[in-house]
Amino acid sequence: MKKTILLMVALIATTLCANAQGQSATLQQGDNLTAFYGKDAFVQAYGAAKKGAVITLSAGTFTKVDSIMKEISIIGNGYKGEKTAFSETSGESTDSTQIILIGDNITLEGLYLGRVRIRKTNNLKITHCYIKILWGVTSNSNNTQFGDIHKNTIVDQCIIGSDVATSGENYCIKNSIINGFNRVNKSATTNTCIMNCLCFGRLIPNAIFKNCLIGLYKASYTDWGADWSSNQECYNNVFFGGLVWHNVSQTLQDGTQFYNLYQTIDPEMRWVTPEWATEESQTFKGNTITSYDAVFGESDNENPLLAPIITTIKGDDGKVVGPYGGTGFSENPSIPRIVESNIDSYTDADGKLNVKVKVEVNN
């Protein structure tokens, strides 16, 4: 309860500062709260942060630090609408900004992120974020300077444009939407598990897929058959067809631009159910196949990342598959998210300031 009250105080403090100064950051260290404001507020809060600190950011675009190396939590206002994002300069696109993570026990939540490069981390947790590219490759010769592997990484309830991070140890993505796994994911992985996700196209090697909705390119298995023999394990997933191959980007209804959206819906193929490329085995059990229409319904919205996913589809184990199964999916961070605020510019006759804040909570 004490922690919740402190977070609410931090939330109101960031609202007050943001109303007067633009972007704001609140640094919580134990029972102490310190507010910073302006586009460099995050840099200032990070510079003052010690192990275990929590930095709460308002909506807005903040100047980033070169590397996040401290054992801290960074919580933003979410990745939709009044979002929290980073850039290196005022003219830089937030989609191209690179965030480098190095260290233990880092938590990122409620942020709109461009390129996240995981160098050497342990117990990294990323939740309720949008990530354009999640990068953790160790074997790519062009990125040998970032060759340290990440361990014990959890990505939960996020939207990922392209995942290139599967070269770590004990890597789990759950209840998330993954636009695609980059084809450079060829290195050996240890304990990579994709659970209750909506993902598309190429399947990465040496990983376990469980209770996922997996969209296949077109109706044929030839586009993904080459990777299928690379030691994947698939349990109780629902594979769906109705997609065709296109190397294009696409803008969602909320204005979010997705990088290399390799597939688009073909209206003439939405009903197509794929054919199996393999028989059931010890590492391929309980999976079913269906069409795009069966997963998303007959919606006019032809974007799979926004279409109303039917949440009652179950795998052979009787559990709901996809992001809304398992522990569920929410766009909001775990602390209250400001959706509306009204703060008087002046105090009243009694010296009181009228503050009204409307928030959304995770559940």
Short mmCIF file of C-alpha atoms in Angstrom, two decimals:
data_model
loop_
_atom_site.label_atom_id
_atom_site.label_comp_id
_atom_site.label_asym_id
_atom_site.label_seq_id
_atom_site.Cartn_x
_atom_site.Cartn_y
_atom_site.Cartn_z
CA MET A 1 0.00 0.00 0.00
CA LYS A 2 2.84 2.38 0.89
CA LYS A 3 4.47 1.75 -2.48
CA THR A 4 1.18 2.40 -4.29
CA ILE A 5 0.70 5.71 -2.46
CA LEU A 6 4.23 6.79 -3.34
CA LEU A 7 3.63 5.95 -6.98
CA MET A 8 0.40 7.95 -6.94
CA VAL A 9 2.29 10.88 -5.41
CA ALA A 10 4.92 10.54 -8.14
CA LEU A 11 2.18 10.44 -10.76
CA ILE A 12 0.56 13.63 -9.49
CA ALA A 13 3.97 15.30 -9.15
CA THR A 14 4.81 14.52 -12.78
CA THR A 15 1.40 15.85 -13.80
CA LEU A 16 1.95 19.13 -11.97
CA CYS A 17 5.43 19.58 -13.43
CA ALA A 18 4.31 18.55 -16.90
CA ASN A 19 1.45 21.03 -16.78
CA ALA A 20 3.87 23.86 -16.00
CA GLN A 21 7.08 22.81 -17.71
CA GLY A 22 6.34 20.13 -20.33
CA GLN A 23 8.02 16.76 -19.83
CA SER A 24 8.74 15.70 -16.27
CA ALA A 25 10.42 12.88 -14.37
CA THR A 26 10.02 11.87 -10.76
CA LEU A 27 12.83 9.97 -9.06
CA GLN A 28 11.72 7.77 -6.17
CA GLN A 29 14.46 6.46 -3.89
CA GLY A 30 12.96 4.85 -0.81
CA ASP A 31 10.58 7.42 0.67
CA ASN A 32 12.26 10.33 -1.09
CA LEU A 33 10.80 11.91 -4.24
CA THR A 34 12.65 14.34 -6.49
CA ALA A 35 11.09 16.01 -9.54
CA PHE A 36 12.90 17.05 -12.73
CA TYR A 37 11.36 18.76 -15.74
CA GLY A 38 12.03 19.57 -19.36
CA LYS A 39 13.27 17.43 -22.23
CA ASP A 40 16.41 16.52 -20.21
CA ALA A 41 14.42 15.46 -17.15
CA PHE A 42 15.12 11.76 -17.70
CA VAL A 43 18.88 12.36 -18.11
CA GLN A 44 18.92 14.31 -14.84
CA ALA A 45 16.84 11.73 -12.98
CA TYR A 46 18.98 8.89 -14.29
CA GLY A 47 22.17 10.70 -13.25
CA ALA A 48 20.87 11.00 -9.68
CA ALA A 49 19.39 7.49 -9.49
CA LYS A 50 20.88 4.81 -7.27
CA LYS A 51 20.34 1.06 -7.14
CA GLY A 52 16.66 0.19 -6.73
CA ALA A 53 15.35 3.62 -7.76
CA VAL A 54 12.13 4.13 -9.75
CA ILE A 55 11.94 6.85 -12.42
CA THR A 56 8.37 7.77 -13.38
CA LEU A 57 8.05 9.72 -16.64
CA SER A 58 5.20 11.83 -17.92
CA ALA A 59 4.04 11.72 -21.51
CA GLY A 60 6.42 13.37 -23.95
CA THR A 61 9.72 12.80 -25.74
CA PHE A 62 12.80 12.79 -23.51
CA THR A 63 16.50 13.05 -24.29
CA LYS A 64 17.98 9.59 -23.79
CA VAL A 65 21.16 8.51 -22.01
CA ASP A 66 23.90 6.66 -23.90
CA SER A 67 23.38 3.42 -21.97
CA ILE A 68 21.10 2.26 -19.20
CA MET A 69 23.44 0.47 -16.79
CA LYS A 70 21.88 0.98 -13.35
CA GLU A 71 19.61 -1.42 -11.46
CA ILE A 72 16.52 0.76 -11.76
CA SER A 73 12.93 0.78 -13.01
CA ILE A 74 11.77 3.25 -15.67
CA ILE A 75 8.00 3.63 -15.96
CA GLY A 76 6.33 5.76 -18.61
CA ASN A 77 2.80 6.84 -19.47
CA GLY A 78 2.32 4.14 -22.12
CA TYR A 79 2.98 3.78 -25.85
CA LYS A 80 -0.36 4.96 -27.28
CA GLY A 81 -1.93 8.38 -27.31
CA GLU A 82 -0.04 10.56 -24.79
CA LYS A 83 2.99 8.30 -24.95
CA THR A 84 6.44 8.37 -23.38
CA ALA A 85 9.31 8.17 -25.88
CA PHE A 86 13.02 8.99 -26.25
CA SER A 87 15.22 10.73 -28.80
CA GLU A 88 18.88 11.72 -28.96
CA THR A 89 18.26 15.12 -30.51
CA SER A 90 15.18 17.25 -30.95
CA GLY A 91 14.93 16.36 -34.64
CA GLU A 92 15.53 12.64 -34.33
CA SER A 93 12.70 10.20 -34.96
CA THR A 94 11.71 8.24 -31.88
CA ASP A 95 11.53 5.16 -34.13
CA SER A 96 15.26 5.37 -34.92
CA THR A 97 16.48 6.12 -31.41
CA GLN A 98 18.69 3.38 -29.97
CA ILE A 99 18.50 2.42 -26.30
CA ILE A 100 21.41 0.26 -25.06
CA LEU A 101 20.91 -1.89 -21.96
CA ILE A 102 23.87 -3.15 -19.93
CA GLY A 103 23.46 -4.41 -16.37
CA ASP A 104 21.33 -6.36 -13.94
CA ASN A 105 17.75 -5.98 -12.73
CA ILE A 106 16.60 -3.34 -15.20
CA THR A 107 12.84 -2.84 -15.69
CA LEU A 108 11.26 -0.88 -18.54
CA GLU A 109 7.51 -0.30 -18.56
CA GLY A 110 4.98 1.81 -20.42
CA LEU A 111 7.42 3.19 -23.01
CA TYR A 112 7.47 3.78 -26.77
CA LEU A 113 10.91 2.54 -27.83
CA GLY A 114 12.77 2.56 -31.14
CA ARG A 115 15.73 0.17 -31.25
CA VAL A 116 16.46 -1.61 -27.99
CA ARG A 117 19.89 -3.24 -28.01
CA ILE A 118 20.44 -5.74 -25.20
CA ARG A 119 24.15 -6.15 -24.59
CA LYS A 120 24.91 -7.90 -21.33
CA THR A 121 21.97 -8.00 -18.95
CA ASN A 122 20.63 -10.30 -16.27
CA ASN A 123 17.04 -10.29 -15.02
CA LEU A 124 15.84 -7.74 -17.57
CA LYS A 125 12.07 -7.16 -17.62
CA ILE A 126 10.24 -5.21 -20.33
CA THR A 127 6.47 -4.82 -19.96
CA HIS A 128 3.67 -2.84 -21.63
CA CYS A 129 6.05 -1.31 -24.18
CA TYR A 130 6.13 -0.81 -27.93
CA ILE A 131 9.53 -1.79 -29.36
CA LYS A 132 10.37 -1.24 -33.00
CA ILE A 133 13.40 -3.56 -32.99
CA LEU A 134 14.47 -5.71 -30.05
CA TRP A 135 18.09 -6.63 -30.69
CA GLY A 136 20.33 -9.10 -28.85
CA VAL A 137 22.24 -10.92 -31.58
CA THR A 138 25.61 -12.41 -30.68
CA SER A 139 26.62 -14.10 -33.95
CA ASN A 140 26.04 -11.28 -36.44
CA SER A 141 29.48 -10.22 -37.70
CA ASN A 142 28.27 -6.67 -38.22
CA ASN A 143 27.46 -6.29 -34.54
CA THR A 144 30.32 -8.02 -32.77
CA GLN A 145 30.82 -5.00 -30.52
CA PHE A 146 27.52 -5.90 -28.91
CA GLY A 147 28.46 -9.54 -28.47
CA ASP A 148 27.58 -10.14 -24.81
CA ILE A 149 24.54 -12.33 -24.31
CA HIS A 150 21.56 -11.48 -22.18
CA LYS A 151 20.26 -13.85 -19.50
CA ASN A 152 16.89 -14.26 -17.80
CA THR A 153 15.02 -11.76 -19.97
CA ILE A 154 11.22 -11.49 -19.79
CA VAL A 155 9.18 -9.50 -22.30
CA ASP A 156 5.54 -9.32 -21.22
CA GLN A 157 2.49 -7.66 -22.85
CA CYS A 158 4.48 -5.74 -25.46
CA ILE A 159 4.20 -4.99 -29.18
CA ILE A 160 7.44 -5.83 -31.01
CA GLY A 161 8.04 -4.76 -34.61
CA SER A 162 10.99 -7.11 -35.20
CA ASP A 163 12.63 -9.46 -32.73
CA VAL A 164 16.36 -10.17 -33.08
CA ALA A 165 17.04 -10.99 -29.45
CA THR A 166 16.74 -14.75 -29.29
CA SER A 167 20.44 -15.41 -28.74
CA GLY A 168 20.22 -15.11 -24.98
CA GLU A 169 19.80 -17.65 -22.20
CA ASN A 170 16.43 -18.15 -20.52
CA TYR A 171 14.59 -15.74 -22.83
CA CYS A 172 10.79 -15.56 -22.58
CA ILE A 173 8.28 -13.51 -24.56
CA LYS A 174 4.73 -13.90 -23.30
CA ASN A 175 1.34 -12.37 -23.97
CA SER A 176 2.80 -10.11 -26.64
CA ILE A 177 2.32 -9.24 -30.31
CA ILE A 178 5.40 -9.97 -32.43
CA ASN A 179 5.32 -8.69 -35.97
CA GLY A 180 8.22 -10.89 -37.05
CA PHE A 181 11.33 -12.73 -35.99
CA ASN A 182 14.27 -11.45 -37.99
CA ARG A 183 15.99 -14.04 -40.16
CA VAL A 184 19.36 -13.40 -38.50
CA ASN A 185 18.10 -15.31 -35.48
CA LYS A 186 20.27 -18.29 -36.36
CA SER A 187 22.57 -18.54 -33.37
CA ALA A 188 22.27 -21.19 -30.70
CA THR A 189 19.76 -20.30 -28.01
CA THR A 190 19.20 -21.75 -24.58
CA ASN A 191 15.71 -21.98 -23.12
CA THR A 192 13.91 -19.56 -25.44
CA CYS A 193 10.15 -19.74 -24.94
CA ILE A 194 7.40 -17.87 -26.79
CA MET A 195 4.13 -18.20 -24.86
CA ASN A 196 0.62 -16.86 -25.52
CA CYS A 197 1.79 -14.53 -28.28
CA LEU A 198 0.40 -13.41 -31.62
CA CYS A 199 3.28 -13.74 -34.07
CA PHE A 200 3.80 -13.94 -37.80
CA GLY A 201 5.80 -15.69 -40.47
CA ARG A 202 9.28 -17.05 -39.95
CA LEU A 203 9.73 -19.22 -36.89
CA ILE A 204 13.05 -18.96 -35.09
CA PRO A 205 15.16 -22.07 -34.43
CA ASN A 206 15.80 -23.65 -31.05
CA ALA A 207 12.76 -22.16 -29.36
CA ILE A 208 9.57 -23.43 -27.75
CA PHE A 209 6.26 -22.01 -29.00
CA LYS A 210 3.35 -22.67 -26.67
CA ASN A 211 -0.28 -21.50 -26.77
CA CYS A 212 0.42 -18.95 -29.51
CA LEU A 213 -1.52 -17.64 -32.50
CA ILE A 214 0.92 -17.95 -35.41
CA GLY A 215 0.17 -16.41 -38.79
CA LEU A 216 1.68 -18.22 -41.76
CA TYR A 217 2.61 -16.58 -45.03
CA LYS A 218 0.14 -17.45 -47.73
CA ALA A 219 -1.35 -20.98 -47.76
CA SER A 220 1.84 -22.81 -48.57
CA TYR A 221 4.45 -23.95 -46.09
CA THR A 222 7.34 -23.36 -48.50
CA ASP A 223 8.01 -19.87 -47.08
CA TRP A 224 8.77 -21.21 -43.64
CA GLY A 225 9.60 -24.84 -44.25
CA ALA A 226 13.35 -24.17 -44.42
CA ASP A 227 13.38 -23.02 -40.81
CA TRP A 228 10.95 -25.62 -39.58
CA SER A 229 13.62 -28.28 -39.20
CA SER A 230 15.74 -26.16 -36.84
CA ASN A 231 14.66 -27.70 -33.55
CA GLN A 232 11.53 -25.72 -32.76
CA GLU A 233 9.09 -27.23 -30.30
CA CYS A 234 5.41 -26.36 -30.75
CA TYR A 235 2.69 -27.21 -28.27
CA ASN A 236 -1.00 -26.25 -28.41
CA ASN A 237 -0.60 -23.40 -30.90
CA VAL A 238 -3.15 -22.29 -33.48
CA PHE A 239 -1.58 -21.64 -36.91
CA PHE A 240 -3.61 -19.53 -39.31
CA GLY A 241 -3.37 -18.64 -42.99
CA GLY A 242 -4.76 -15.87 -45.15
CA LEU A 243 -1.56 -13.79 -45.34
CA VAL A 244 0.59 -12.95 -48.36
CA TRP A 245 4.19 -11.80 -48.56
CA HIS A 246 4.90 -8.08 -48.90
CA ASN A 247 7.99 -6.15 -47.84
CA VAL A 248 6.22 -2.94 -46.87
CA SER A 249 5.68 -0.80 -43.81
CA GLN A 250 2.20 -0.05 -42.54
CA THR A 251 0.65 2.61 -40.35
CA LEU A 252 -1.87 1.52 -37.75
CA GLN A 253 -5.05 3.40 -36.95
CA ASP A 254 -3.42 5.06 -33.94
CA GLY A 255 -0.59 6.39 -36.12
CA THR A 256 2.02 3.85 -35.06
CA GLN A 257 4.41 2.97 -37.87
CA PHE A 258 5.55 -0.63 -37.92
CA TYR A 259 8.95 -1.48 -39.36
CA ASN A 260 9.06 -4.04 -42.17
CA LEU A 261 5.52 -5.32 -41.88
CA TYR A 262 6.13 -8.29 -44.12
CA GLN A 263 2.55 -9.38 -44.52
CA THR A 264 -0.78 -7.87 -45.36
CA ILE A 265 -4.22 -9.36 -45.50
CA ASP A 266 -5.33 -10.69 -48.86
CA PRO A 267 -9.14 -10.38 -48.91
CA GLU A 268 -9.36 -13.32 -51.29
CA MET A 269 -7.33 -15.56 -48.99
CA ARG A 270 -8.67 -14.72 -45.54
CA TRP A 271 -10.62 -17.96 -45.53
CA VAL A 272 -7.60 -20.14 -46.41
CA THR A 273 -6.57 -22.79 -43.89
CA PRO A 274 -2.93 -23.94 -44.27
CA GLU A 275 -1.84 -27.51 -44.75
CA TRP A 276 0.54 -29.24 -42.38
CA ALA A 277 4.17 -29.58 -43.38
CA THR A 278 4.91 -32.16 -40.72
CA GLU A 279 3.22 -34.90 -38.76
CA GLU A 280 2.68 -34.72 -35.01
CA SER A 281 5.70 -35.80 -32.99
CA GLN A 282 7.12 -35.57 -29.50
CA THR A 283 8.03 -31.92 -30.08
CA PHE A 284 4.97 -30.98 -32.16
CA LYS A 285 1.80 -31.71 -30.21
CA GLY A 286 -1.70 -30.36 -29.84
CA ASN A 287 -1.42 -27.76 -32.63
CA THR A 288 -4.35 -26.86 -34.86
CA ILE A 289 -4.75 -24.94 -38.10
CA THR A 290 -7.38 -22.43 -39.17
CA SER A 291 -7.92 -19.32 -41.28
CA TYR A 292 -7.46 -15.60 -40.65
CA ASP A 293 -11.21 -15.12 -40.52
CA ALA A 294 -11.53 -17.76 -37.82
CA VAL A 295 -9.04 -15.87 -35.64
CA PHE A 296 -10.03 -12.25 -36.24
CA GLY A 297 -13.61 -12.55 -37.38
CA GLU A 298 -15.11 -10.82 -40.38
CA SER A 299 -13.94 -7.38 -39.36
CA ASP A 300 -13.51 -4.51 -41.81
CA ASN A 301 -10.26 -3.77 -40.03
CA GLU A 302 -7.64 -5.53 -42.13
CA ASN A 303 -4.76 -4.90 -39.77
CA PRO A 304 -3.98 -7.97 -37.67
CA LEU A 305 -2.46 -5.93 -34.85
CA LEU A 306 -5.66 -3.98 -34.28
CA ALA A 307 -8.38 -6.38 -35.40
CA PRO A 308 -10.57 -7.73 -32.61
CA ILE A 309 -8.89 -11.03 -31.80
CA ILE A 310 -11.38 -13.72 -30.93
CA THR A 311 -10.39 -14.64 -27.38
CA THR A 312 -12.15 -17.97 -27.11
CA ILE A 313 -9.91 -20.01 -29.44
CA LYS A 314 -8.36 -22.81 -27.46
CA GLY A 315 -5.55 -25.23 -28.07
CA ASP A 316 -5.82 -28.94 -27.56
CA ASP A 317 -4.97 -28.47 -23.88
CA GLY A 318 -8.20 -26.50 -23.42
CA LYS A 319 -6.43 -23.19 -22.71
CA VAL A 320 -7.05 -19.95 -24.61
CA VAL A 321 -4.25 -19.22 -27.08
CA GLY A 322 -2.85 -15.83 -28.01
CA PRO A 323 -2.14 -12.64 -26.00
CA TYR A 324 -5.45 -12.67 -24.14
CA GLY A 325 -4.87 -16.16 -22.78
CA GLY A 326 -2.38 -16.93 -20.05
CA THR A 327 -1.95 -13.86 -17.86
CA GLY A 328 -3.69 -11.56 -20.37
CA PHE A 329 -2.72 -8.47 -22.37
CA SER A 330 -3.06 -4.80 -21.47
CA GLU A 331 -1.73 -1.65 -23.17
CA ASN A 332 -1.51 0.25 -19.89
CA PRO A 333 1.44 0.13 -17.47
CA SER A 334 0.96 -1.26 -13.97
CA ILE A 335 0.71 2.17 -12.36
CA PRO A 336 -2.23 4.50 -13.15
CA ARG A 337 -1.90 6.16 -16.55
CA ILE A 338 -2.99 9.77 -16.94
CA VAL A 339 -5.65 10.19 -19.62
CA GLU A 340 -6.98 13.62 -18.61
CA SER A 341 -5.86 16.39 -16.25
CA ASN A 342 -7.18 19.79 -15.23
CA ILE A 343 -4.89 21.86 -13.01
CA ASP A 344 -5.64 25.46 -12.07
CA SER A 345 -2.96 28.01 -12.88
CA TYR A 346 -3.43 29.87 -9.59
CA THR A 347 -4.28 29.02 -6.00
CA ASP A 348 -7.59 30.08 -4.50
CA ALA A 349 -8.11 32.52 -1.66
CA ASP A 350 -7.11 29.85 0.85
CA GLY A 351 -3.88 29.14 -0.99
CA LYS A 352 -5.11 25.82 -2.33
CA LEU A 353 -4.49 24.54 -5.85
CA ASN A 354 -7.31 22.64 -7.53
CA VAL A 355 -6.02 19.47 -9.24
CA LYS A 356 -8.19 16.98 -11.12
CA VAL A 357 -6.54 13.95 -12.67
CA LYS A 358 -8.33 11.16 -14.53
CA VAL A 359 -6.36 7.92 -14.84
CA GLU A 360 -6.68 4.44 -16.30
CA VAL A 361 -5.41 1.48 -14.36
CA ASN A 362 -3.97 -1.70 -15.77
CA ASN A 363 -7.05 -3.82 -15.08
#
